[in-house]
Short mmCIF file of N, CA, C and O in Angstrom, two decimals:
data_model
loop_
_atom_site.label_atom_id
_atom_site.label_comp_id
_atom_site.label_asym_id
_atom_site.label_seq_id
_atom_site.Cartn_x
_atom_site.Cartn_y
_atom_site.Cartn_z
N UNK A 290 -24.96 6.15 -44.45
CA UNK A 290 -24.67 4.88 -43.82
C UNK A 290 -23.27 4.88 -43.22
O UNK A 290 -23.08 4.25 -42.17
N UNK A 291 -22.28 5.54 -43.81
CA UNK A 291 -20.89 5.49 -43.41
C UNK A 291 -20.66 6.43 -41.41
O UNK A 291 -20.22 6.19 -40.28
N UNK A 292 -21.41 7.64 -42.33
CA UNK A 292 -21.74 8.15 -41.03
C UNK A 292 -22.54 7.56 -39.86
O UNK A 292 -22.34 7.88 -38.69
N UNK A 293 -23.31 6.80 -40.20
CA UNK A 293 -23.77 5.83 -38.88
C UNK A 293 -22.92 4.93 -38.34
O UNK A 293 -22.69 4.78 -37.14
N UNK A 294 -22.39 4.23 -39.36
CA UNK A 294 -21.21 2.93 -38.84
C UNK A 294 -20.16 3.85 -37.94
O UNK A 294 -19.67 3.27 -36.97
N UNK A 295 -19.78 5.29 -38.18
CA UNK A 295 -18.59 5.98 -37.38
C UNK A 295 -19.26 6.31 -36.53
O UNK A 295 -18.80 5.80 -35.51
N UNK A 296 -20.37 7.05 -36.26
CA UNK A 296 -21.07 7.40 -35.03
C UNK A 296 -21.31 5.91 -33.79
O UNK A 296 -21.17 6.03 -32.57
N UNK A 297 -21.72 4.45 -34.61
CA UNK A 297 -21.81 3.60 -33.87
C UNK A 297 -20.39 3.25 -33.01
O UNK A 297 -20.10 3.37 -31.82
N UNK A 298 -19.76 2.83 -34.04
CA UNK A 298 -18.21 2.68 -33.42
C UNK A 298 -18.02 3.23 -32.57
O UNK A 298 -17.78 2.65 -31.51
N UNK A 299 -18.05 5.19 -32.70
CA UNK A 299 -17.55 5.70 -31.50
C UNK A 299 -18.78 5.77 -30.39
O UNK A 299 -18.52 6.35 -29.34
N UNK A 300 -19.75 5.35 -30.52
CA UNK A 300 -20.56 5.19 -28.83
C UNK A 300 -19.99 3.96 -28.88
O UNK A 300 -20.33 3.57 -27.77
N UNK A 301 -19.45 3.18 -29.29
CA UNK A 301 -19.16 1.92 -28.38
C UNK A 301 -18.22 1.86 -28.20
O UNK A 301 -18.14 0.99 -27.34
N UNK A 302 -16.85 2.35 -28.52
CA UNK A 302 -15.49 2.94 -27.94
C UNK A 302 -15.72 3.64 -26.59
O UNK A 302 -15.20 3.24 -25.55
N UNK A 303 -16.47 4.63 -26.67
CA UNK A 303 -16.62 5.33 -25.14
C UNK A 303 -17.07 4.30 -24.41
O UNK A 303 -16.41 3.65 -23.61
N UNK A 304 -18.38 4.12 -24.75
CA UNK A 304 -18.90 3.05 -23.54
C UNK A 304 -17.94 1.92 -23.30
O UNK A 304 -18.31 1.29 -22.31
N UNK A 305 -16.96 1.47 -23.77
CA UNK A 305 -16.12 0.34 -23.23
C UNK A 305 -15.27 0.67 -22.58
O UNK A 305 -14.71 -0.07 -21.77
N UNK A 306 -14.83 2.48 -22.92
CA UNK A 306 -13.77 2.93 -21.70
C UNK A 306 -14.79 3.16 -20.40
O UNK A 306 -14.75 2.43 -19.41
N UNK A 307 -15.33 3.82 -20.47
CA UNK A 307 -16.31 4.33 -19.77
C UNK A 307 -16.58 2.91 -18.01
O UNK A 307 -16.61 3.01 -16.78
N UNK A 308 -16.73 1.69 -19.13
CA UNK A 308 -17.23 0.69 -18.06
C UNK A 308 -16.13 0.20 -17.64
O UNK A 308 -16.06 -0.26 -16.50
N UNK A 309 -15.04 0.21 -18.51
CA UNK A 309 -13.53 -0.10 -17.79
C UNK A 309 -13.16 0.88 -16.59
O UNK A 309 -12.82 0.49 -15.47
N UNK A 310 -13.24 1.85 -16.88
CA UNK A 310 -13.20 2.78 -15.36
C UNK A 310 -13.72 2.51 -14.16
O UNK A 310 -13.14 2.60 -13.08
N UNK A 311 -15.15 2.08 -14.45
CA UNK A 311 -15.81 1.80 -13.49
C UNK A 311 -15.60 0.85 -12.92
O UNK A 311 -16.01 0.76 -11.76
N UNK A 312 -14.78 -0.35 -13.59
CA UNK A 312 -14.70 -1.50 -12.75
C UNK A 312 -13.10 -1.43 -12.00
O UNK A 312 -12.69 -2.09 -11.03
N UNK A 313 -12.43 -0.45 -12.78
CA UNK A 313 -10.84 -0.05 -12.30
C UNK A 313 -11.13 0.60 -10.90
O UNK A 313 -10.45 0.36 -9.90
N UNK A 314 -12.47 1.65 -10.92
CA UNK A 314 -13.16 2.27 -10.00
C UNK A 314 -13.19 1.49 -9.05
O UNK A 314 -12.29 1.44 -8.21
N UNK A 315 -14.55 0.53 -9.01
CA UNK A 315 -14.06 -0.72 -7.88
C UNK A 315 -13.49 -1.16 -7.30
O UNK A 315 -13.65 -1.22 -6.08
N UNK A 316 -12.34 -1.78 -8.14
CA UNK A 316 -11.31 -2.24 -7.70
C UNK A 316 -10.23 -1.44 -6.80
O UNK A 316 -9.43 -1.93 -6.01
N UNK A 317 -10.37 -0.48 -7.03
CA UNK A 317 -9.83 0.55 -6.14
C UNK A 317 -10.15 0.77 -4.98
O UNK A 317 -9.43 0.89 -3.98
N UNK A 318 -11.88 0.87 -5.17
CA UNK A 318 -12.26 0.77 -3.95
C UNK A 318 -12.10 -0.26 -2.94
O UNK A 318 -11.81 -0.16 -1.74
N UNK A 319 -12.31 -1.07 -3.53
CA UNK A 319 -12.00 -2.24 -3.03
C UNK A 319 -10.66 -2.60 -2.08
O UNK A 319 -10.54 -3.02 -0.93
N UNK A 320 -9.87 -2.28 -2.94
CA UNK A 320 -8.36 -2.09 -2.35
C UNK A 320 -7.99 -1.08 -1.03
O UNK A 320 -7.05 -1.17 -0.25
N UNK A 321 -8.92 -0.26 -1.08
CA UNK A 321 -8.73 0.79 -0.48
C UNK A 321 -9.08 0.52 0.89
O UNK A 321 -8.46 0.78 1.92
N UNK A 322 -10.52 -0.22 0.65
CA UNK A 322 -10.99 -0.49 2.12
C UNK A 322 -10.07 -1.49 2.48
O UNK A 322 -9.55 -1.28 3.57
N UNK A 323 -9.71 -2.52 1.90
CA UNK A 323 -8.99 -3.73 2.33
C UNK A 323 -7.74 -3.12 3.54
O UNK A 323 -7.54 -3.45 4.71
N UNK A 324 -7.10 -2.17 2.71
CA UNK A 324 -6.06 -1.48 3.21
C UNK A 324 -6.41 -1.10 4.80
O UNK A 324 -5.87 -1.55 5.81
N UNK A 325 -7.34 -0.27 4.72
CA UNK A 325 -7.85 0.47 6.12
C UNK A 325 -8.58 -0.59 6.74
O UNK A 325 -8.37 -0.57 7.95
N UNK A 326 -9.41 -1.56 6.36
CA UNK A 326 -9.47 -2.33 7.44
C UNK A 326 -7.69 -3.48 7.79
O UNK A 326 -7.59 -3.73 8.99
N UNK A 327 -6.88 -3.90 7.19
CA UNK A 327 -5.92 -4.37 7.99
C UNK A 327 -5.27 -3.29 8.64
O UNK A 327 -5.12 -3.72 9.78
N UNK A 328 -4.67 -1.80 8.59
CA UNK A 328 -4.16 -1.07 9.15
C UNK A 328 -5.15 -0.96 10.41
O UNK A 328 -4.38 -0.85 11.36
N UNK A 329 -6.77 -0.92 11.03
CA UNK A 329 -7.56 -0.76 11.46
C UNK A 329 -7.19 -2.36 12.66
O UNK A 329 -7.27 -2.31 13.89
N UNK A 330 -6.87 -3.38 12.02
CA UNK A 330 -6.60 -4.50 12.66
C UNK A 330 -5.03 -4.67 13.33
O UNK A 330 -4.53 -5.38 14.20
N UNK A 331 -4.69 -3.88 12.64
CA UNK A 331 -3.05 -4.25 13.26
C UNK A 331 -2.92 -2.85 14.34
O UNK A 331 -1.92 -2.85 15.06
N UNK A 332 -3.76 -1.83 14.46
CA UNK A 332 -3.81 -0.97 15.67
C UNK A 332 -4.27 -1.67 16.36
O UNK A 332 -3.63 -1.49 17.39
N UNK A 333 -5.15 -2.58 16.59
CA UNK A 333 -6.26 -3.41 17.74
C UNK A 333 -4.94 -4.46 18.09
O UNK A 333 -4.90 -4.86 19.25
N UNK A 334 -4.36 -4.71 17.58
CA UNK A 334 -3.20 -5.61 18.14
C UNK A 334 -2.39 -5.20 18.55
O UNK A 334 -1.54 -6.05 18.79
N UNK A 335 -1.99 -3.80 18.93
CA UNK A 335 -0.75 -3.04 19.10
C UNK A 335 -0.85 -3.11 20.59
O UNK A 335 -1.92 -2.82 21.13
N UNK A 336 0.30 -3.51 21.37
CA UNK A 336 0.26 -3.48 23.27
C UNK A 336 1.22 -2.31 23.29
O UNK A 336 2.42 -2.48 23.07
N UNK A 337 0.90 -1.59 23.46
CA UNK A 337 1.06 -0.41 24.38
C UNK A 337 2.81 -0.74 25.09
O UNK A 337 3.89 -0.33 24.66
N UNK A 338 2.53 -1.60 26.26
CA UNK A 338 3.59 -2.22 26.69
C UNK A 338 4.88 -2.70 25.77
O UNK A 338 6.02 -2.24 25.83
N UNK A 339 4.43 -3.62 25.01
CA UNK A 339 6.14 -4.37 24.44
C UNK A 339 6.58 -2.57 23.40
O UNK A 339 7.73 -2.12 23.37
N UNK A 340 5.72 -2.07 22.88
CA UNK A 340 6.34 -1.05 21.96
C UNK A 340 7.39 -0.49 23.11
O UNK A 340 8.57 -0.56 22.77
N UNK A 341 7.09 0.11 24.59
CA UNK A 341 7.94 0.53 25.15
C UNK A 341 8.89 -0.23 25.60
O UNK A 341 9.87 0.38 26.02
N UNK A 342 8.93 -1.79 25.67
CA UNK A 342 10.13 -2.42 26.17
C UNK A 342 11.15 -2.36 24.99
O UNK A 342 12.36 -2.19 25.03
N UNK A 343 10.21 -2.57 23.82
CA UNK A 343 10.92 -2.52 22.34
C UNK A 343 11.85 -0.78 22.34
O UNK A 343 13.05 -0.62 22.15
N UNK A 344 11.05 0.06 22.54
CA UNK A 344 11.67 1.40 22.72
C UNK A 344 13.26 1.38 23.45
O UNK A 344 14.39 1.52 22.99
N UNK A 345 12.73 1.13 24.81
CA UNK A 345 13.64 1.34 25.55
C UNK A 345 14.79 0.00 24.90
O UNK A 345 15.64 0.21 24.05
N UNK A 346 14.63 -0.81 25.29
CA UNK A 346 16.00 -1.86 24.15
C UNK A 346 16.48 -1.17 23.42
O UNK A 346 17.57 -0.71 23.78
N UNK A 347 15.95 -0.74 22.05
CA UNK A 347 16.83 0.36 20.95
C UNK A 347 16.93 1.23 21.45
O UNK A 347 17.39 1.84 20.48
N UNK A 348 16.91 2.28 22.56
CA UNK A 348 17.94 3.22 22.79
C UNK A 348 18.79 2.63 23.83
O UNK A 348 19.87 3.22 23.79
N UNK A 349 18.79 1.88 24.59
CA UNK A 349 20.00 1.48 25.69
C UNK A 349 20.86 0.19 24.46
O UNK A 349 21.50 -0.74 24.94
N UNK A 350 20.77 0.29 23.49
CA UNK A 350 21.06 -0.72 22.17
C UNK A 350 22.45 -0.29 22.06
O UNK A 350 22.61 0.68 22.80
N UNK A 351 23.78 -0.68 21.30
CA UNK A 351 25.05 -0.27 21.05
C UNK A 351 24.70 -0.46 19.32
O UNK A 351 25.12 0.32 18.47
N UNK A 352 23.76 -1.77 19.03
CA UNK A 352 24.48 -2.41 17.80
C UNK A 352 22.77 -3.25 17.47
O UNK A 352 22.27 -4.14 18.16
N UNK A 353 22.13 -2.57 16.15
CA UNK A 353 20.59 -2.86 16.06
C UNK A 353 21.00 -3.90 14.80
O UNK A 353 21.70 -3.51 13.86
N UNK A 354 20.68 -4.73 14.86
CA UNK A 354 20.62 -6.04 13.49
C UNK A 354 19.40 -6.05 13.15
O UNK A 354 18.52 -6.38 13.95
N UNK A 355 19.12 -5.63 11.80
CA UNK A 355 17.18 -5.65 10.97
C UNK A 355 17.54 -7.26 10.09
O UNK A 355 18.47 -7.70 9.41
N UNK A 356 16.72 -7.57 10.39
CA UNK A 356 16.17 -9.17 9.22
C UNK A 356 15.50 -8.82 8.12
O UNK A 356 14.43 -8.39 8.56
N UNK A 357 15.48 -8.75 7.10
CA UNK A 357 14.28 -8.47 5.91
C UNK A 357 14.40 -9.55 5.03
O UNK A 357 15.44 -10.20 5.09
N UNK A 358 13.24 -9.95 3.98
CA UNK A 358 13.87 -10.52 2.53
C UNK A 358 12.47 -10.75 1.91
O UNK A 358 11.56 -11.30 2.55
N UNK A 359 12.36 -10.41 0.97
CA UNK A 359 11.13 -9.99 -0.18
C UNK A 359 10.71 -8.30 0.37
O UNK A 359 11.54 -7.64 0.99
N UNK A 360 9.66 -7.88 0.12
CA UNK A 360 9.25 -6.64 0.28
C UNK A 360 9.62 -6.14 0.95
O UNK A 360 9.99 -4.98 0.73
N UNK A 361 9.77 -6.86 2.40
CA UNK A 361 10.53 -5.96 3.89
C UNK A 361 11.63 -5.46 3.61
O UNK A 361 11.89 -4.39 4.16
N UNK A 362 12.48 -5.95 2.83
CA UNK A 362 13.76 -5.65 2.32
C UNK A 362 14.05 -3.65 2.59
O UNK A 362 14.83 -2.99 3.28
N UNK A 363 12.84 -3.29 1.53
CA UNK A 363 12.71 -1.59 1.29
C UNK A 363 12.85 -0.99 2.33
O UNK A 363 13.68 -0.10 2.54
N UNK A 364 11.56 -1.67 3.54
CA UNK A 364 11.48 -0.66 4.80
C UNK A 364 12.51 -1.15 6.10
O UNK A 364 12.46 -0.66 7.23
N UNK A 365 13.24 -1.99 5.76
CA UNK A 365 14.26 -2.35 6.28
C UNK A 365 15.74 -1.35 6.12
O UNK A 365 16.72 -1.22 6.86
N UNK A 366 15.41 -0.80 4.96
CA UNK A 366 16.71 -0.25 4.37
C UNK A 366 16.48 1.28 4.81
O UNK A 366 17.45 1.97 5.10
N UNK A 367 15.31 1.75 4.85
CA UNK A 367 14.50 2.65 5.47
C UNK A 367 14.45 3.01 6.77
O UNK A 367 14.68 4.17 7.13
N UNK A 368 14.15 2.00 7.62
CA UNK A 368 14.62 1.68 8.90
C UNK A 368 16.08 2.08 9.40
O UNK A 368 16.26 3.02 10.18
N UNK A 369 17.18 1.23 8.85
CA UNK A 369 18.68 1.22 8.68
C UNK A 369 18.93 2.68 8.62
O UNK A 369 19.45 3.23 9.60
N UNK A 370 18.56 3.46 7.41
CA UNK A 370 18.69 4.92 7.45
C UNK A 370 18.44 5.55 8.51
O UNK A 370 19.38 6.31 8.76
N UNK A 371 17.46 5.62 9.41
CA UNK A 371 16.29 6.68 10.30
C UNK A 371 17.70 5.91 11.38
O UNK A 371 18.66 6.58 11.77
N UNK A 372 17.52 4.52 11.66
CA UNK A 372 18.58 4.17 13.17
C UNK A 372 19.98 4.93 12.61
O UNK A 372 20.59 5.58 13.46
N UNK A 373 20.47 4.92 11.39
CA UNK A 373 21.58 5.87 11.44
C UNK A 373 21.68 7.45 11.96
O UNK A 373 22.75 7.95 12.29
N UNK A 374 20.78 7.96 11.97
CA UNK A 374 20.22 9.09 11.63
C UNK A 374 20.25 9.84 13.00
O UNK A 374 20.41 11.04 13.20
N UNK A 375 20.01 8.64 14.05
CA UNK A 375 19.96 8.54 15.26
C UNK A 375 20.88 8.37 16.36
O UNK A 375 20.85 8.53 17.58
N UNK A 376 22.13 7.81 15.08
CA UNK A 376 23.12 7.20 15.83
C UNK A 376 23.61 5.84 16.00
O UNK A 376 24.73 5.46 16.33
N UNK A 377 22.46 5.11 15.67
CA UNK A 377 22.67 3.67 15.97
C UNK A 377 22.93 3.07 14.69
O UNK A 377 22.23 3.24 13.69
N UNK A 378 24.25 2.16 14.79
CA UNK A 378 24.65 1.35 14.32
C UNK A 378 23.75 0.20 13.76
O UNK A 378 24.26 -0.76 13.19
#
Protein backbone atom coordinates (compact mmCIF):
# COMPACT_ATOMS: atom_id res chain seq x y z
CA UNK A 1 0.00 0.00 0.00
CA UNK A 2 2.85 2.45 0.83
CA UNK A 3 4.28 1.66 -2.46
CA UNK A 4 1.12 2.60 -4.25
CA UNK A 5 0.51 5.91 -2.33
CA UNK A 6 4.46 6.79 -3.68
CA UNK A 7 3.89 5.55 -7.12
CA UNK A 8 0.44 7.65 -7.08
CA UNK A 9 2.01 10.82 -5.81
CA UNK A 10 4.68 10.62 -8.27
CA UNK A 11 2.27 10.20 -11.51
CA UNK A 12 0.63 13.13 -10.24
CA UNK A 13 3.72 15.28 -9.62
CA UNK A 14 4.74 14.67 -13.28
CA UNK A 15 1.47 15.14 -14.72
CA UNK A 16 1.14 18.64 -13.01
CA UNK A 17 4.57 19.62 -14.37
CA UNK A 18 3.96 18.12 -17.45
CA UNK A 19 0.50 20.30 -18.00
CA UNK A 20 2.24 23.37 -16.59
CA UNK A 21 4.57 23.28 -19.57
CA UNK A 22 2.08 22.99 -21.80
CA UNK A 23 0.22 25.88 -20.88
CA UNK A 24 3.77 27.94 -20.35
CA UNK A 25 3.99 26.29 -23.99
CA UNK A 26 1.04 28.36 -25.11
CA UNK A 27 1.60 31.12 -23.72
CA UNK A 28 4.63 31.42 -25.49
CA UNK A 29 3.18 30.76 -28.35
CA UNK A 30 0.99 33.02 -28.00
CA UNK A 31 3.39 35.75 -27.30
CA UNK A 32 5.30 34.90 -30.04
CA UNK A 33 2.78 35.36 -32.68
CA UNK A 34 1.55 38.56 -31.00
CA UNK A 35 5.11 39.79 -31.45
CA UNK A 36 5.36 39.00 -35.31
CA UNK A 37 2.12 40.07 -36.07
CA UNK A 38 2.79 43.84 -34.52
CA UNK A 39 6.40 43.86 -36.02
CA UNK A 40 4.39 42.56 -39.37
CA UNK A 41 2.07 45.82 -38.75
CA UNK A 42 4.50 48.39 -38.05
CA UNK A 43 6.45 47.34 -41.55
CA UNK A 44 2.93 48.03 -43.39
CA UNK A 45 3.16 51.48 -41.83
CA UNK A 46 6.66 52.25 -42.65
CA UNK A 47 6.81 55.28 -45.72
CA UNK A 48 9.64 54.75 -47.44
CA UNK A 49 9.76 58.59 -47.88
CA UNK A 50 9.82 60.34 -44.24
CA UNK A 51 12.60 57.44 -43.19
CA UNK A 52 14.71 59.30 -45.91
CA UNK A 53 13.79 62.87 -44.94
CA UNK A 54 14.37 61.52 -41.32
CA UNK A 55 17.85 60.13 -42.73
CA UNK A 56 18.94 62.93 -44.43
CA UNK A 57 18.03 65.53 -41.24
CA UNK A 58 20.39 63.29 -38.94
CA UNK A 59 23.24 63.45 -41.12
CA UNK A 60 23.09 67.23 -42.25
CA UNK A 61 22.21 67.35 -38.06
CA UNK A 62 25.14 69.24 -35.78
CA UNK A 63 23.25 68.35 -32.45
CA UNK A 64 20.49 65.08 -32.22
CA UNK A 65 18.17 65.51 -28.89
CA UNK A 66 16.38 61.69 -28.13
CA UNK A 67 13.09 61.99 -25.76
CA UNK A 68 12.56 58.67 -23.85
CA UNK A 69 10.84 57.78 -20.38
CA UNK A 70 9.62 54.27 -19.24
CA UNK A 71 10.99 51.44 -21.49
CA UNK A 72 12.19 53.77 -24.37
CA UNK A 73 14.54 55.00 -21.93
CA UNK A 74 17.04 51.60 -22.85
CA UNK A 75 16.84 52.04 -26.64
CA UNK A 76 17.25 55.58 -26.30
CA UNK A 77 20.50 55.15 -24.49
CA UNK A 78 21.28 52.66 -27.26
CA UNK A 79 20.48 55.00 -29.84
CA UNK A 80 22.71 57.88 -27.99
CA UNK A 81 25.62 55.29 -28.21
CA UNK A 82 25.33 54.16 -32.17
CA UNK A 83 24.75 58.51 -32.92
CA UNK A 84 28.03 58.76 -30.92
CA UNK A 85 29.64 56.21 -32.70
CA UNK A 86 28.91 58.17 -35.74
CA UNK A 87 29.87 61.31 -34.60
CA UNK A 88 26.86 62.96 -33.65
CA UNK A 89 26.39 64.71 -30.69
Amino acid sequence: FTAFKIHLKDEFDSSAEFSIVEKIDKKIQEAILKNKQEVIKTIQLLDSGTIEDALQKIIHSKKIIIFARGFSILIAKEMMVKFQLLGKS
